[in-house]
Amino acid sequence: MSAIGVEFPFWAAVLTGAGASLVFGVLIGAPTLRLRGDYLAIVTLGFGEIFRLTVNNLNGNSGPDLTNGSQGIPSIPDLNLFGFDFGLKHDIGGFTLGRSANYYLLMLVFTAVVVLVFRRSGESRIGRAWVAIREDETAATAMGINAFRLKLLAFALGATLAGLAGTVQSHVNYTVTPEQYQFAGSVPPNSAFLLAAVILGGMGTLSGPLVGAALLYLIPQKLQFMQDYQLFLFGIALILLMRLRPEGLVADRRKQLEFHETDQLDVPEPRKSDDVDAGIAKAGA
């Protein structure tokens, strides 16, 4: 049940979340994708904070009562798909699956769908154009690639899939509030966590961000006794990673060549036979 009294079934909530994310992705991406590199990252993160603060203030006091402010959408029920209630225990194949296991398996299915979409996209003509833009946007544009349109497509696709995942996460957490989407909140996932996962795992790969996210989520859970020093250790780890392996743990081949170039010209060494022939020629002369 939303703050304005509208109740959605799950399939309608998925379509609404994905559609709304697509629209906002296009609206935000259209004016900002003219930027490149760090400037683009800063602007998109800024828009994320602006949106979160706007939603937080639409509570009837600072603005119109549209989003219920900091309370968000509370009391979201557990999913019930085709008679399968994800909030109850189920015995399947001799194993008892609780609520956490049910949602874990559901998120695995959604993750598989997302990986499939990105893998198929990456192997397509559009995916090759994305790689060309990532490597050298100026050269890609000179070759006839519409860089702005393809970047906007990537932006919209990423926003759509994020809205799809957020719909499922809302059922896991029972609620959706603006505080859950802070840039650097104390509880992951948040924007800083996702950015660090991509850097740690390796940009330009599908498995890299998955590995990075798993490590960033599991390691702090195992180091609770060092909770007061987690941010310090996290910073030290990132510095060491950027110094020793800047391409990430699961590196793309292009990134490996980019970060570990030797600055030497690729001139083939002379063959021994050439040296012998040159020596004989000199001796004969």
mmCIF file of C-alpha atoms in Angstrom:
data_model
loop_
_atom_site.group_PDB
_atom_site.id
_atom_site.type_symbol
_atom_site.label_atom_id
_atom_site.label_comp_id
_atom_site.label_asym_id
_atom_site.label_seq_id
_atom_site.Cartn_x
_atom_site.Cartn_y
_atom_site.Cartn_z
ATOM 1 C CA MET A 1 0.000 0.000 0.000
ATOM 2 C CA SER A 2 1.542 3.297 -1.087
ATOM 3 C CA ALA A 3 1.429 6.649 0.677
ATOM 4 C CA ILE A 4 -1.394 7.814 -1.601
ATOM 5 C CA GLY A 5 -3.549 4.742 -0.960
ATOM 6 C CA VAL A 6 -2.740 2.699 -4.080
ATOM 7 C CA GLU A 7 -2.058 -1.026 -3.747
ATOM 8 C CA PHE A 8 -0.091 -2.870 -6.438
ATOM 9 C CA PRO A 9 0.257 -6.606 -7.050
ATOM 10 C CA PHE A 10 3.839 -7.745 -7.439
ATOM 11 C CA TRP A 11 3.908 -7.896 -11.247
ATOM 12 C CA ALA A 12 2.436 -4.387 -11.465
ATOM 13 C CA ALA A 13 4.943 -3.107 -8.878
ATOM 14 C CA VAL A 14 7.809 -4.592 -10.898
ATOM 15 C CA LEU A 15 6.638 -2.920 -14.096
ATOM 16 C CA THR A 16 5.968 0.363 -12.301
ATOM 17 C CA GLY A 17 9.362 0.375 -10.571
ATOM 18 C CA ALA A 18 11.220 -0.504 -13.761
ATOM 19 C CA GLY A 19 9.219 2.030 -15.816
ATOM 20 C CA ALA A 20 9.654 4.861 -13.304
ATOM 21 C CA SER A 21 13.392 4.162 -13.087
ATOM 22 C CA LEU A 22 13.607 4.170 -16.880
ATOM 23 C CA VAL A 23 11.882 7.565 -17.108
ATOM 24 C CA PHE A 24 14.034 9.154 -14.430
ATOM 25 C CA GLY A 25 17.147 7.585 -15.934
ATOM 26 C CA VAL A 26 16.417 9.208 -19.281
ATOM 27 C CA LEU A 27 15.471 12.554 -17.716
ATOM 28 C CA ILE A 28 18.667 12.676 -15.664
ATOM 29 C CA GLY A 29 20.902 11.133 -18.299
ATOM 30 C CA ALA A 30 19.879 13.381 -21.187
ATOM 31 C CA PRO A 31 21.396 16.601 -19.780
ATOM 32 C CA THR A 32 24.323 14.994 -17.936
ATOM 33 C CA LEU A 33 25.732 12.488 -20.426
ATOM 34 C CA ARG A 34 27.408 15.304 -22.321
ATOM 35 C CA LEU A 35 29.967 15.149 -19.523
ATOM 36 C CA ARG A 36 32.729 12.586 -19.270
ATOM 37 C CA GLY A 37 34.759 10.770 -16.657
ATOM 38 C CA ASP A 38 34.789 12.019 -13.085
ATOM 39 C CA TYR A 39 32.498 14.932 -13.891
ATOM 40 C CA LEU A 40 29.745 12.569 -15.012
ATOM 41 C CA ALA A 41 30.130 10.473 -11.859
ATOM 42 C CA ILE A 42 29.946 13.527 -9.599
ATOM 43 C CA VAL A 43 26.842 14.890 -11.332
ATOM 44 C CA THR A 44 24.949 11.573 -11.240
ATOM 45 C CA LEU A 45 25.754 11.073 -7.556
ATOM 46 C CA GLY A 46 24.586 14.616 -6.913
ATOM 47 C CA PHE A 47 21.289 13.946 -8.664
ATOM 48 C CA GLY A 48 20.851 10.844 -6.516
ATOM 49 C CA GLU A 49 21.184 12.883 -3.333
ATOM 50 C CA ILE A 50 18.856 15.594 -4.701
ATOM 51 C CA PHE A 51 16.193 12.993 -5.458
ATOM 52 C CA ARG A 52 16.529 11.380 -2.027
ATOM 53 C CA LEU A 53 16.222 14.710 -0.209
ATOM 54 C CA THR A 54 13.242 15.697 -2.368
ATOM 55 C CA VAL A 55 11.419 12.476 -1.563
ATOM 56 C CA ASN A 56 12.255 12.942 2.117
ATOM 57 C CA ASN A 57 10.720 16.432 2.134
ATOM 58 C CA LEU A 58 7.456 15.543 0.384
ATOM 59 C CA ASN A 59 5.865 14.725 3.735
ATOM 60 C CA GLY A 60 3.095 17.322 4.070
ATOM 61 C CA ASN A 61 5.219 19.687 6.185
ATOM 62 C CA SER A 62 8.073 20.798 3.939
ATOM 63 C CA GLY A 63 6.049 20.084 0.805
ATOM 64 C CA PRO A 64 2.986 18.237 -0.485
ATOM 65 C CA ASP A 65 2.260 14.865 1.109
ATOM 66 C CA LEU A 66 3.180 12.571 -1.775
ATOM 67 C CA THR A 67 5.828 10.188 -0.442
ATOM 68 C CA ASN A 68 5.112 10.026 3.297
ATOM 69 C CA GLY A 69 8.503 11.632 3.905
ATOM 70 C CA SER A 70 11.010 9.701 5.959
ATOM 71 C CA GLN A 71 8.418 7.000 6.715
ATOM 72 C CA GLY A 72 8.304 6.008 3.064
ATOM 73 C CA ILE A 73 6.152 3.001 2.227
ATOM 74 C CA PRO A 74 5.773 0.863 5.384
ATOM 75 C CA SER A 75 4.247 -2.555 6.039
ATOM 76 C CA ILE A 76 5.044 -4.129 2.670
ATOM 77 C CA PRO A 77 3.798 -7.734 2.816
ATOM 78 C CA ASP A 78 5.773 -10.811 1.859
ATOM 79 C CA LEU A 79 5.609 -11.977 -1.711
ATOM 80 C CA ASN A 80 3.120 -14.620 -2.753
ATOM 81 C CA LEU A 81 3.819 -15.905 -6.256
ATOM 82 C CA PHE A 82 1.637 -18.674 -7.656
ATOM 83 C CA GLY A 83 0.655 -19.743 -4.149
ATOM 84 C CA PHE A 84 4.246 -19.770 -2.860
ATOM 85 C CA ASP A 85 4.498 -17.513 0.195
ATOM 86 C CA PHE A 86 8.077 -16.279 0.580
ATOM 87 C CA GLY A 87 7.504 -15.383 4.219
ATOM 88 C CA LEU A 88 6.780 -18.968 5.312
ATOM 89 C CA LYS A 89 8.972 -22.034 5.711
ATOM 90 C CA HIS A 90 8.819 -24.651 2.978
ATOM 91 C CA ASP A 91 10.187 -28.191 2.791
ATOM 92 C CA ILE A 92 11.709 -28.779 -0.645
ATOM 93 C CA GLY A 93 13.743 -31.879 -1.442
ATOM 94 C CA GLY A 94 14.312 -32.660 2.228
ATOM 95 C CA PHE A 95 15.548 -29.131 2.967
ATOM 96 C CA THR A 96 13.658 -26.560 5.005
ATOM 97 C CA LEU A 97 13.762 -23.121 3.407
ATOM 98 C CA GLY A 98 13.020 -20.151 5.638
ATOM 99 C CA ARG A 99 12.151 -16.617 4.655
ATOM 100 C CA SER A 100 15.781 -15.578 4.068
ATOM 101 C CA ALA A 101 16.473 -18.606 1.877
ATOM 102 C CA ASN A 102 13.318 -18.007 -0.151
ATOM 103 C CA TYR A 103 14.260 -14.430 -0.969
ATOM 104 C CA TYR A 104 17.878 -15.428 -1.531
ATOM 105 C CA LEU A 105 16.847 -17.881 -4.247
ATOM 106 C CA LEU A 106 14.522 -15.278 -5.751
ATOM 107 C CA MET A 107 17.361 -12.740 -5.887
ATOM 108 C CA LEU A 108 19.550 -15.361 -7.551
ATOM 109 C CA VAL A 109 16.942 -15.686 -10.287
ATOM 110 C CA PHE A 110 16.796 -11.911 -10.752
ATOM 111 C CA THR A 111 20.612 -11.742 -10.747
ATOM 112 C CA ALA A 112 20.748 -14.423 -13.434
ATOM 113 C CA VAL A 113 18.294 -12.414 -15.547
ATOM 114 C CA VAL A 114 20.374 -9.247 -15.140
ATOM 115 C CA VAL A 115 23.616 -11.072 -16.019
ATOM 116 C CA LEU A 116 21.944 -12.622 -19.072
ATOM 117 C CA VAL A 117 20.698 -9.226 -20.266
ATOM 118 C CA PHE A 118 24.114 -7.614 -19.889
ATOM 119 C CA ARG A 119 25.950 -10.562 -21.434
ATOM 120 C CA ARG A 120 23.685 -10.595 -24.471
ATOM 121 C CA SER A 121 23.958 -6.828 -24.738
ATOM 122 C CA GLY A 122 27.740 -6.935 -24.481
ATOM 123 C CA GLU A 123 28.011 -9.486 -27.299
ATOM 124 C CA SER A 124 25.744 -7.515 -29.608
ATOM 125 C CA ARG A 125 26.571 -4.719 -32.026
ATOM 126 C CA ILE A 126 25.465 -2.210 -29.402
ATOM 127 C CA GLY A 127 27.769 -3.813 -26.832
ATOM 128 C CA ARG A 128 30.760 -3.497 -29.134
ATOM 129 C CA ALA A 129 29.863 0.148 -29.643
ATOM 130 C CA TRP A 130 29.761 0.589 -25.846
ATOM 131 C CA VAL A 131 33.263 -0.873 -25.593
ATOM 132 C CA ALA A 132 34.504 1.482 -28.300
ATOM 133 C CA ILE A 133 33.001 4.474 -26.479
ATOM 134 C CA ARG A 134 34.549 3.365 -23.188
ATOM 135 C CA GLU A 135 37.992 2.990 -24.720
ATOM 136 C CA ASP A 136 38.013 6.229 -26.734
ATOM 137 C CA GLU A 137 34.805 8.216 -27.174
ATOM 138 C CA THR A 138 36.361 10.670 -29.617
ATOM 139 C CA ALA A 139 37.608 7.898 -31.894
ATOM 140 C CA ALA A 140 34.270 6.078 -31.657
ATOM 141 C CA THR A 141 32.411 9.237 -32.648
ATOM 142 C CA ALA A 142 34.787 9.739 -35.571
ATOM 143 C CA MET A 143 33.930 6.224 -36.769
ATOM 144 C CA GLY A 144 30.247 7.136 -36.961
ATOM 145 C CA ILE A 145 28.998 5.871 -33.574
ATOM 146 C CA ASN A 146 26.320 8.003 -31.939
ATOM 147 C CA ALA A 147 27.991 8.135 -28.546
ATOM 148 C CA PHE A 148 25.318 10.206 -26.806
ATOM 149 C CA ARG A 149 22.436 7.965 -27.859
ATOM 150 C CA LEU A 150 24.249 4.761 -26.885
ATOM 151 C CA LYS A 151 25.367 6.166 -23.534
ATOM 152 C CA LEU A 152 21.793 7.222 -22.841
ATOM 153 C CA LEU A 153 20.631 3.700 -23.729
ATOM 154 C CA ALA A 154 23.141 2.201 -21.275
ATOM 155 C CA PHE A 155 22.077 4.690 -18.610
ATOM 156 C CA ALA A 156 18.395 3.848 -19.120
ATOM 157 C CA LEU A 157 19.051 0.094 -19.121
ATOM 158 C CA GLY A 158 20.999 0.277 -15.871
ATOM 159 C CA ALA A 159 18.293 2.398 -14.231
ATOM 160 C CA THR A 160 15.574 -0.021 -15.345
ATOM 161 C CA LEU A 161 17.344 -3.048 -13.896
ATOM 162 C CA ALA A 162 18.039 -1.147 -10.667
ATOM 163 C CA GLY A 163 14.315 -0.390 -10.348
ATOM 164 C CA LEU A 164 13.579 -4.058 -10.940
ATOM 165 C CA ALA A 165 15.941 -5.098 -8.126
ATOM 166 C CA GLY A 166 14.591 -2.394 -5.819
ATOM 167 C CA THR A 167 11.082 -3.795 -6.145
ATOM 168 C CA VAL A 168 12.225 -7.132 -4.768
ATOM 169 C CA GLN A 169 14.359 -5.512 -2.057
ATOM 170 C CA SER A 170 11.334 -3.617 -0.757
ATOM 171 C CA HIS A 171 9.622 -6.911 0.063
ATOM 172 C CA VAL A 172 12.760 -8.208 1.769
ATOM 173 C CA ASN A 173 12.994 -5.127 4.027
ATOM 174 C CA TYR A 174 9.204 -4.723 4.526
ATOM 175 C CA THR A 175 9.597 -0.994 3.824
ATOM 176 C CA VAL A 176 11.083 1.612 1.481
ATOM 177 C CA THR A 177 12.491 4.808 3.002
ATOM 178 C CA PRO A 178 14.804 7.545 1.660
ATOM 179 C CA GLU A 179 17.402 6.747 4.335
ATOM 180 C CA GLN A 180 18.031 3.380 2.696
ATOM 181 C CA TYR A 181 19.492 5.125 -0.345
ATOM 182 C CA GLN A 182 22.093 7.417 1.166
ATOM 183 C CA PHE A 183 25.347 7.860 -0.692
ATOM 184 C CA ALA A 184 27.461 6.472 2.155
ATOM 185 C CA GLY A 185 25.108 4.971 4.711
ATOM 186 C CA SER A 186 26.239 2.787 7.570
ATOM 187 C CA VAL A 187 24.403 -0.264 6.225
ATOM 188 C CA PRO A 188 25.089 -1.530 2.688
ATOM 189 C CA PRO A 189 24.065 -1.469 -0.061
ATOM 190 C CA ASN A 190 24.447 2.219 -0.870
ATOM 191 C CA SER A 191 25.955 4.258 -3.692
ATOM 192 C CA ALA A 192 29.459 4.298 -2.195
ATOM 193 C CA PHE A 193 29.263 0.537 -1.550
ATOM 194 C CA LEU A 194 28.231 -0.194 -5.147
ATOM 195 C CA LEU A 195 30.923 2.089 -6.549
ATOM 196 C CA ALA A 196 33.576 0.406 -4.401
ATOM 197 C CA ALA A 197 32.312 -3.031 -5.459
ATOM 198 C CA VAL A 198 32.816 -2.162 -9.128
ATOM 199 C CA ILE A 199 36.317 -0.790 -8.496
ATOM 200 C CA LEU A 200 37.306 -3.734 -6.303
ATOM 201 C CA GLY A 201 35.902 -6.423 -8.590
ATOM 202 C CA GLY A 202 37.018 -4.870 -11.861
ATOM 203 C CA MET A 203 35.357 -2.598 -14.391
ATOM 204 C CA GLY A 204 34.380 -3.927 -17.793
ATOM 205 C CA THR A 205 33.498 -7.424 -16.551
ATOM 206 C CA LEU A 206 30.295 -9.110 -15.403
ATOM 207 C CA SER A 207 31.789 -11.259 -12.662
ATOM 208 C CA GLY A 208 33.975 -8.471 -11.227
ATOM 209 C CA PRO A 209 31.221 -6.411 -9.536
ATOM 210 C CA LEU A 210 29.617 -9.610 -8.208
ATOM 211 C CA VAL A 211 32.894 -10.695 -6.605
ATOM 212 C CA GLY A 212 33.544 -7.192 -5.285
ATOM 213 C CA ALA A 213 30.077 -6.872 -3.762
ATOM 214 C CA ALA A 214 30.323 -10.300 -2.117
ATOM 215 C CA LEU A 215 33.699 -9.470 -0.548
ATOM 216 C CA LEU A 216 32.634 -6.022 0.626
ATOM 217 C CA TYR A 217 29.535 -7.480 2.237
ATOM 218 C CA LEU A 218 31.044 -10.592 3.811
ATOM 219 C CA ILE A 219 34.393 -9.294 5.089
ATOM 220 C CA PRO A 220 32.928 -6.614 7.424
ATOM 221 C CA GLN A 221 30.522 -9.209 8.788
ATOM 222 C CA LYS A 222 33.502 -11.363 9.808
ATOM 223 C CA LEU A 223 35.414 -8.419 11.293
ATOM 224 C CA GLN A 224 32.834 -7.130 13.748
ATOM 225 C CA PHE A 225 35.462 -7.124 16.504
ATOM 226 C CA MET A 226 37.281 -4.397 14.534
ATOM 227 C CA GLN A 227 34.171 -2.318 13.953
ATOM 228 C CA ASP A 228 35.787 0.907 15.205
ATOM 229 C CA TYR A 229 38.536 0.602 12.589
ATOM 230 C CA GLN A 230 36.534 -0.728 9.627
ATOM 231 C CA LEU A 231 36.535 2.516 7.641
ATOM 232 C CA PHE A 232 40.269 2.972 8.256
ATOM 233 C CA LEU A 233 41.055 -0.578 7.133
ATOM 234 C CA PHE A 234 38.723 -0.202 4.183
ATOM 235 C CA GLY A 235 40.611 2.914 3.047
ATOM 236 C CA ILE A 236 43.979 1.186 3.437
ATOM 237 C CA ALA A 237 42.712 -1.786 1.410
ATOM 238 C CA LEU A 238 41.501 0.475 -1.412
ATOM 239 C CA ILE A 239 44.837 2.316 -1.511
ATOM 240 C CA LEU A 240 46.744 -0.966 -1.738
ATOM 241 C CA LEU A 241 44.371 -2.253 -4.398
ATOM 242 C CA MET A 242 44.694 0.864 -6.550
ATOM 243 C CA ARG A 243 48.478 0.713 -6.163
ATOM 244 C CA LEU A 244 49.057 -2.986 -6.755
ATOM 245 C CA ARG A 245 46.084 -4.036 -8.890
ATOM 246 C CA PRO A 246 44.270 -0.986 -10.264
ATOM 247 C CA GLU A 247 42.348 -3.053 -12.816
ATOM 248 C CA GLY A 248 40.494 -4.924 -10.038
ATOM 249 C CA LEU A 249 40.411 -8.510 -8.842
ATOM 250 C CA VAL A 250 38.671 -9.851 -11.947
ATOM 251 C CA ALA A 251 40.438 -7.861 -14.613
ATOM 252 C CA ASP A 252 39.368 -7.212 -18.155
ATOM 253 C CA ARG A 253 42.108 -7.957 -20.698
ATOM 254 C CA ARG A 254 42.069 -4.399 -21.998
ATOM 255 C CA LYS A 255 42.378 -2.999 -18.469
ATOM 256 C CA GLN A 256 45.353 -5.242 -17.749
ATOM 257 C CA LEU A 257 47.160 -3.923 -20.810
ATOM 258 C CA GLU A 258 46.188 -0.349 -19.944
ATOM 259 C CA PHE A 259 47.390 -0.399 -16.334
ATOM 260 C CA HIS A 260 50.476 -2.586 -16.816
ATOM 261 C CA GLU A 261 51.978 -1.229 -19.995
ATOM 262 C CA THR A 262 55.781 -1.247 -20.080
ATOM 263 C CA ASP A 263 56.190 1.964 -22.127
ATOM 264 C CA GLN A 264 58.388 0.030 -24.575
ATOM 265 C CA LEU A 265 57.949 0.008 -28.314
ATOM 266 C CA ASP A 266 56.791 -3.273 -29.768
ATOM 267 C CA VAL A 267 59.894 -3.743 -31.952
ATOM 268 C CA PRO A 268 60.722 -7.400 -32.635
ATOM 269 C CA GLU A 269 64.130 -8.566 -31.627
ATOM 270 C CA PRO A 270 66.449 -9.448 -34.546
ATOM 271 C CA ARG A 271 66.710 -13.135 -35.291
ATOM 272 C CA LYS A 272 69.994 -14.917 -34.892
ATOM 273 C CA SER A 273 70.062 -15.829 -38.570
ATOM 274 C CA ASP A 274 69.822 -12.158 -39.493
ATOM 275 C CA ASP A 275 72.763 -11.352 -37.200
ATOM 276 C CA VAL A 276 74.832 -14.177 -38.745
ATOM 277 C CA ASP A 277 74.034 -13.054 -42.289
ATOM 278 C CA ALA A 278 74.923 -9.469 -41.416
ATOM 279 C CA GLY A 279 78.252 -10.636 -39.952
ATOM 280 C CA ILE A 280 79.097 -12.681 -43.049
ATOM 281 C CA ALA A 281 78.272 -9.750 -45.297
ATOM 282 C CA LYS A 282 80.526 -7.473 -43.320
ATOM 283 C CA ALA A 283 83.339 -10.052 -43.405
ATOM 284 C CA GLY A 284 83.013 -10.456 -47.161
ATOM 285 C CA ALA A 285 83.120 -6.731 -47.666
#
